[in-house]
Tab-separated table of C-alpha atoms and ligand atoms in Angstrom:
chain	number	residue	atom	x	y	z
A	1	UNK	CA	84.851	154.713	78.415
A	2	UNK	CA	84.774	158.363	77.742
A	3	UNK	CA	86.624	161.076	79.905
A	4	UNK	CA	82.908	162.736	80.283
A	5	UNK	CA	82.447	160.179	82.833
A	6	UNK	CA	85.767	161.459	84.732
A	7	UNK	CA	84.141	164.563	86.833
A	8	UNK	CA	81.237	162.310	88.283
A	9	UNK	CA	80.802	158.864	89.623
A	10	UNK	CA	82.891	156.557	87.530
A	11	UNK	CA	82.631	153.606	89.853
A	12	UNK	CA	80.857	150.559	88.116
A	13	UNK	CA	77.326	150.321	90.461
A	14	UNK	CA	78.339	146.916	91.280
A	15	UNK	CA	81.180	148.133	93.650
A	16	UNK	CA	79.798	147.775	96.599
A	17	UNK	CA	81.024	150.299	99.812
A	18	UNK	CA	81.641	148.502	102.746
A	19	UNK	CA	79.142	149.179	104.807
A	20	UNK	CA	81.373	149.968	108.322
A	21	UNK	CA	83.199	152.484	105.705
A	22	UNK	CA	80.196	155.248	106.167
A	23	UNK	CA	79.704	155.156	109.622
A	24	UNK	CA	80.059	158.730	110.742
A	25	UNK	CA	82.239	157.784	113.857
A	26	UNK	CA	85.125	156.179	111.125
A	27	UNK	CA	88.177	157.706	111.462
A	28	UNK	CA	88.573	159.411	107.857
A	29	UNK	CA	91.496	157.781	106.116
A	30	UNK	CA	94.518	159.817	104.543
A	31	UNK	CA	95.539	157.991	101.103
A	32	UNK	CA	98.169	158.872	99.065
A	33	UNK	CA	98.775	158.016	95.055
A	34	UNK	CA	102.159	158.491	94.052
A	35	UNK	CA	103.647	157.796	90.585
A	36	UNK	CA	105.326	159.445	87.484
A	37	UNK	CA	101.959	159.698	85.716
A	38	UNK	CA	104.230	160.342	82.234
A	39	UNK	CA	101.320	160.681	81.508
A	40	UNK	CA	97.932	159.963	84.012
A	41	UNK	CA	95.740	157.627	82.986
A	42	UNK	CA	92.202	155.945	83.179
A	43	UNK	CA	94.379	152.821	84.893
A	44	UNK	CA	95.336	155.191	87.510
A	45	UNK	CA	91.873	156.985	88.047
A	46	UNK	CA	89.179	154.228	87.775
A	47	UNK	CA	90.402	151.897	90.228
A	48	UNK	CA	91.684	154.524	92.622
A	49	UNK	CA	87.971	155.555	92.456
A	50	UNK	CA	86.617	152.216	92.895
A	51	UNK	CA	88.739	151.484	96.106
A	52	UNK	CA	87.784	155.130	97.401
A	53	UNK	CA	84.474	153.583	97.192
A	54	UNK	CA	85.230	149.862	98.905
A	55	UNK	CA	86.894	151.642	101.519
A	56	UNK	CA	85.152	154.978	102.379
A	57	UNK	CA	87.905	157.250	101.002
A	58	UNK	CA	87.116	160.401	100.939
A	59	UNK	CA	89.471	162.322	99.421
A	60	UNK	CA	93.230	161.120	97.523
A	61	UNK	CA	96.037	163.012	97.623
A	62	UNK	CA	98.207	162.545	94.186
A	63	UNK	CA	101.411	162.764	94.696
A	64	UNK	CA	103.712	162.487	91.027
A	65	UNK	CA	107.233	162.087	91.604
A	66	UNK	CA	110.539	163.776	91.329
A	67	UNK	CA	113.127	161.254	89.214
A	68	UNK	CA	116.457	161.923	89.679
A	69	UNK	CA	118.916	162.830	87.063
A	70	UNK	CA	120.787	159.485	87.560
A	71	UNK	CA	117.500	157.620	86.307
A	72	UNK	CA	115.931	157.265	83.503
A	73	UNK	CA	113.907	160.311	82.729
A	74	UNK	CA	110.188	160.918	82.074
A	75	UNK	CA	109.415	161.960	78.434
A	76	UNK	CA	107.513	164.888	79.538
A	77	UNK	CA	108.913	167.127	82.465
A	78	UNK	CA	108.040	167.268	85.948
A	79	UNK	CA	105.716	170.431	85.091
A	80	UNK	CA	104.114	169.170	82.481
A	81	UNK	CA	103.243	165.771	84.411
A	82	UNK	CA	101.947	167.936	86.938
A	83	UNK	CA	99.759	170.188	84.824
A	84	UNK	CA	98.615	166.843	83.184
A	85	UNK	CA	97.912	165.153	86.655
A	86	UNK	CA	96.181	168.545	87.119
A	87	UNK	CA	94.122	168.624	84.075
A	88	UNK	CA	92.705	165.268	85.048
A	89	UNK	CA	91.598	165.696	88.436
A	90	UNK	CA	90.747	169.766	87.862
A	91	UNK	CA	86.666	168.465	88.001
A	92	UNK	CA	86.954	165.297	90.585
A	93	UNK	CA	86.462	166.117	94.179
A	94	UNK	CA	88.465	162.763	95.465
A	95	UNK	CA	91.406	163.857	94.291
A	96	UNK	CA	93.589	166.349	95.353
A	97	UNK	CA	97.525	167.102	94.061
A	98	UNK	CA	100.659	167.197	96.361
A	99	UNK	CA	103.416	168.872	94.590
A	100	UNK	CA	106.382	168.301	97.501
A	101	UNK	CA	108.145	165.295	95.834
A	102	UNK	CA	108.576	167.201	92.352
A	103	UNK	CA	109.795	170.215	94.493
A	104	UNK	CA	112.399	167.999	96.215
A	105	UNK	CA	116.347	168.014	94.013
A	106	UNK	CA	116.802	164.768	95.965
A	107	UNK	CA	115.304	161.223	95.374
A	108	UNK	CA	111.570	161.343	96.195
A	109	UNK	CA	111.834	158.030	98.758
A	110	UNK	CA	108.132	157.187	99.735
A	111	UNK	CA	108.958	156.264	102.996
A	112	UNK	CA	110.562	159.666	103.453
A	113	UNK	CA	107.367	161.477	102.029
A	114	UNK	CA	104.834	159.291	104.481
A	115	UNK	CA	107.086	160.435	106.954
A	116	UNK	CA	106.141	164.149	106.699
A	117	UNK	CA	102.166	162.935	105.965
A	118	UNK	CA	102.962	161.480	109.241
A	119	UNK	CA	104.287	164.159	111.248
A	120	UNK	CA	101.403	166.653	109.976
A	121	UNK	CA	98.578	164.316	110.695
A	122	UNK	CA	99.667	162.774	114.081
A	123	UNK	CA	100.626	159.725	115.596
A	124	UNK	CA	97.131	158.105	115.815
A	125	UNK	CA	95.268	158.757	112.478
A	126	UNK	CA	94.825	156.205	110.012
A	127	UNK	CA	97.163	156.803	106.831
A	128	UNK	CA	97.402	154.887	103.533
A	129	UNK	CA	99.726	154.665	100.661
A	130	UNK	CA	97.810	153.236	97.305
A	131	UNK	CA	99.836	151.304	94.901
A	132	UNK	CA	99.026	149.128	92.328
A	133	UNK	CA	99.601	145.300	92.102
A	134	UNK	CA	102.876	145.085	90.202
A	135	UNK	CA	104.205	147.815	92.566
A	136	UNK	CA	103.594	145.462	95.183
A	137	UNK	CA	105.004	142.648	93.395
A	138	UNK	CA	108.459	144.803	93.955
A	139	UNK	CA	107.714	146.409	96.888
A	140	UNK	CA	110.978	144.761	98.270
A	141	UNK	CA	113.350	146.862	95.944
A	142	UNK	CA	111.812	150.202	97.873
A	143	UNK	CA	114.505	152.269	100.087
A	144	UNK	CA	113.451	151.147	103.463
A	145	UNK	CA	110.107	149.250	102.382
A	146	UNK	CA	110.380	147.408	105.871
A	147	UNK	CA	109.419	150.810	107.402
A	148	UNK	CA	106.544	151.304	105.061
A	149	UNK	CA	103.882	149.475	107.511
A	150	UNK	CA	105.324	151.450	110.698
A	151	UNK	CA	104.283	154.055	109.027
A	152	UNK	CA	100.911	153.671	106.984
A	153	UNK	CA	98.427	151.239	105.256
A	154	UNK	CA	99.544	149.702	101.780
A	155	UNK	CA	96.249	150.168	99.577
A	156	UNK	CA	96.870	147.726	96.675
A	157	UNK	CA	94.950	147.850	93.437
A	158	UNK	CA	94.355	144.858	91.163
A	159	UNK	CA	96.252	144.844	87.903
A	160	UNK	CA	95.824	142.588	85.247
A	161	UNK	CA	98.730	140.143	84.704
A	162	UNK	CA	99.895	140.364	87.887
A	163	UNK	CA	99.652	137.739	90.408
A	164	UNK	CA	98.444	137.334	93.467
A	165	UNK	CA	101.414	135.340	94.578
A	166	UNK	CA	104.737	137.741	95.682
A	167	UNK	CA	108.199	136.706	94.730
A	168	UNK	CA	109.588	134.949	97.174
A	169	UNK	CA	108.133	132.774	99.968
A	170	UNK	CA	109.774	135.676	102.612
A	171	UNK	CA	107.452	137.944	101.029
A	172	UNK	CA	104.120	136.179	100.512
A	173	UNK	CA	104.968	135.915	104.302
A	174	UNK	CA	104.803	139.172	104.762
A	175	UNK	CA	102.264	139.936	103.230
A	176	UNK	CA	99.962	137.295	104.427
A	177	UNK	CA	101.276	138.544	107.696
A	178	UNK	CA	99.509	142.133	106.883
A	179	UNK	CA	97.051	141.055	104.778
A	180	UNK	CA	93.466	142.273	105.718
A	181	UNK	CA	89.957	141.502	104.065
A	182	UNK	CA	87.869	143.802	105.742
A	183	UNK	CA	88.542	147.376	104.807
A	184	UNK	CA	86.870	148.960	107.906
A	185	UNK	CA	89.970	147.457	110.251
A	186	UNK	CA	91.450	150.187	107.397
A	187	UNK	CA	90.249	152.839	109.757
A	188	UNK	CA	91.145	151.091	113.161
A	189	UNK	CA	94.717	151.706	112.995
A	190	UNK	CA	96.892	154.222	111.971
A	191	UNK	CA	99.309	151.984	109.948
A	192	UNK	CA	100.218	148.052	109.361
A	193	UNK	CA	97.815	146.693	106.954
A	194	UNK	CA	97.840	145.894	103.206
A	195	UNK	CA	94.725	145.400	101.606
A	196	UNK	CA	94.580	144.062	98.118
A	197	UNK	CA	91.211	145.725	96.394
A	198	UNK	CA	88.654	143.516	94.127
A	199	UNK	CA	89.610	147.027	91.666
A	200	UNK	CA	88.329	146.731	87.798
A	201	UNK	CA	90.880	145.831	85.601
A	202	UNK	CA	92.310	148.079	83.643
A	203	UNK	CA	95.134	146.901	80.745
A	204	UNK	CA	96.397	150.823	80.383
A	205	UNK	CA	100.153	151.404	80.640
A	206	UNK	CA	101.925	155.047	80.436
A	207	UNK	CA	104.591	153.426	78.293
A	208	UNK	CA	101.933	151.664	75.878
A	209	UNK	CA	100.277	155.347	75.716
A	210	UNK	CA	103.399	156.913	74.676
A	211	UNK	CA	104.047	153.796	72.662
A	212	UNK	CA	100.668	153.997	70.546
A	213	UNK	CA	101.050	157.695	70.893
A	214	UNK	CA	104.228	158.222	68.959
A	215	UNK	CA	102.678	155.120	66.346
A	216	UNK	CA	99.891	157.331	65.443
A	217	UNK	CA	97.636	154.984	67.122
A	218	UNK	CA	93.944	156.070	69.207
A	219	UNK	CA	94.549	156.602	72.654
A	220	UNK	CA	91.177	157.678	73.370
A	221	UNK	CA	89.926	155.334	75.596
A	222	UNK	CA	92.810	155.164	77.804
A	223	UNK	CA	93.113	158.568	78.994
A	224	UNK	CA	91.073	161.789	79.663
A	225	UNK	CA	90.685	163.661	76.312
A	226	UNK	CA	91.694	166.492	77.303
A	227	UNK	CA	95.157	165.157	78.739
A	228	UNK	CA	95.552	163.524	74.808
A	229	UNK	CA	94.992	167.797	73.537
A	230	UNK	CA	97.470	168.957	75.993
A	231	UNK	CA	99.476	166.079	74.576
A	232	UNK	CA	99.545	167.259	71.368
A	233	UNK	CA	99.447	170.961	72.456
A	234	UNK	CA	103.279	170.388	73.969
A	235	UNK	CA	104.161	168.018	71.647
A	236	UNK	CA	104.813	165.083	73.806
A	237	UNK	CA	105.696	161.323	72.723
A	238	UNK	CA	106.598	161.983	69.330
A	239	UNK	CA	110.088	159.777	69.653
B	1	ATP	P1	104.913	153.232	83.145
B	1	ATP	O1	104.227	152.401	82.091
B	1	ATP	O2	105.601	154.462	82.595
B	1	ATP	O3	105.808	152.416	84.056
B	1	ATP	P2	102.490	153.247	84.780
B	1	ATP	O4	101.355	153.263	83.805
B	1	ATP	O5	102.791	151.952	85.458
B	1	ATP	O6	103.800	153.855	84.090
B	1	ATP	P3	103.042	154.894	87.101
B	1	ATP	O7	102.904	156.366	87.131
B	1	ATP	O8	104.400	154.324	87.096
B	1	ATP	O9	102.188	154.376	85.821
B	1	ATP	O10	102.185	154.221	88.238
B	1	ATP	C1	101.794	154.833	89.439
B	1	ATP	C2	101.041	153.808	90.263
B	1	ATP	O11	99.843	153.418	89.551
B	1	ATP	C3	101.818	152.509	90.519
B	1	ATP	O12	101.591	152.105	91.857
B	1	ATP	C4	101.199	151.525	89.554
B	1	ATP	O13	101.263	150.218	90.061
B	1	ATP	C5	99.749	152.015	89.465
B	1	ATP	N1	99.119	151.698	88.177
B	1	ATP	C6	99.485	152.161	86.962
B	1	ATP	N2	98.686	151.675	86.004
B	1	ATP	C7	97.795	150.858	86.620
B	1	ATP	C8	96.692	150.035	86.154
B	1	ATP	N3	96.389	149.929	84.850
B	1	ATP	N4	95.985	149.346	87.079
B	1	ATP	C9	96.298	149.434	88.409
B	1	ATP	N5	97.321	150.184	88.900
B	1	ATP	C10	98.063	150.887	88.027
């Protein structure tokens, strides 16, 4: 992997679209990617990209988070995660960045930021949240995550030592309850699904970066490299 491949097509060819995905008369989906990016990484991009492709997305919104003081904090600060999550995307057309969580001083609740996606795109159009697989595998420990299917889709990408199974037999019945194969009913209704993505797997971590970062170790093929020179430009994960 090199982060030349980052401003085109970085989808392996054997992803293919769904074909219903294209049709011109599909509702255009709104999806979201939230996270701390501390800092964004390949394991973020490429299988965002490769679901964008399964599912006919065509354009993400990033969306990195505030984290309030009484948590534990990110090593870099919210402006340098966003110039970072910035940096990344500054050449990718798919991606656009949201900065409203970081601007918020209180808790930046998901359910209370697809709320306001909500109210500015209407009632009726088709809105998903992407999250990877071991966010799903907690999805329970969310403020208000019963909500989060009134409200949009639940894009899940594949993560590697994850499973498929969720945590408690409630959940698995939930989600098998939601669960749809077909990413074209994606654009059929505005909310309610969760569709778990055949995504490439990707072992990349933000703490294993900052881990191998502050060891001296190569990070090069798990981020953009010109995220690692603003890395080392501000100094970041050195302790
Ligand atoms: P950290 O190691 O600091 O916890 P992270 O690498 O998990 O960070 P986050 O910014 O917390 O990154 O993640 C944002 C979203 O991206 C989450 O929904 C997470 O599940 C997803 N994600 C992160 N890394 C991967 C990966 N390698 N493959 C698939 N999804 C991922």
């Amino acid at each position: 992997m090199t982060d030349s491949t980052i401003s085109g097509d970085i989808v392996p060819d054997n992803i293919a679209p769904d074909d219903n995905a294209s049709n011109t008369n599909t509702p255009v989906i709104q999806a979201l990617f939230g996270g701390t990016f501390d800092p964004i990484h390949y394991g973020h991009l490429y299988p965002v990209e490769a679901l964008a492709r399964l599912v006919g997305l065509k354009q993400v919104i990033l969306l990195p988070n505030h984290v309030p003081p009484h948590r534990p904090q990110p090593e870099a600060s919210s402006q340098q995660r966003l110039e970072m999550v910035r940096l990344a995307v500054q050449n990718n057309p798919l991606f656009t960045v949201d900065t409203r969580e970081l601007e918020r001083q209180t808790p930046s609740y998901t359910v209370e930021t697809l709320k306001s996606f909500r109210q500015e795109i209407g009632e009726q159009h088709p809105l998903a949240f992407i999250i990877g697989q071991d966010s799903l595998q907690t999805i329970q420990t969310w403020h208000k995550w019963e909500e989060l299917l009134e409200i949009c889709h639940l894009l899940v990408c594949s993560r590697p030592g994850y499973q498929h199974q969720l945590s408690t037999p409630e959940m698995q019945q939930w989600f098998e309850k939601h669960r749809v194969d077909t990413p074209f009913l994606l654009s059929q209704k505005p909310h309610g699904y969760i569709y778990l993505a055949a995504t490439p797997l990707l072992n990349i971590s933000a703490t294993d970066i900052r881990l191998r970062h502050q060891q001296g170790l190569s990070c090069d093929d798990l981020l953009p490299s010109s995220i690692l020179q603003y890395i080392d430009a501000h100094r970041l994960y050195r302790q």
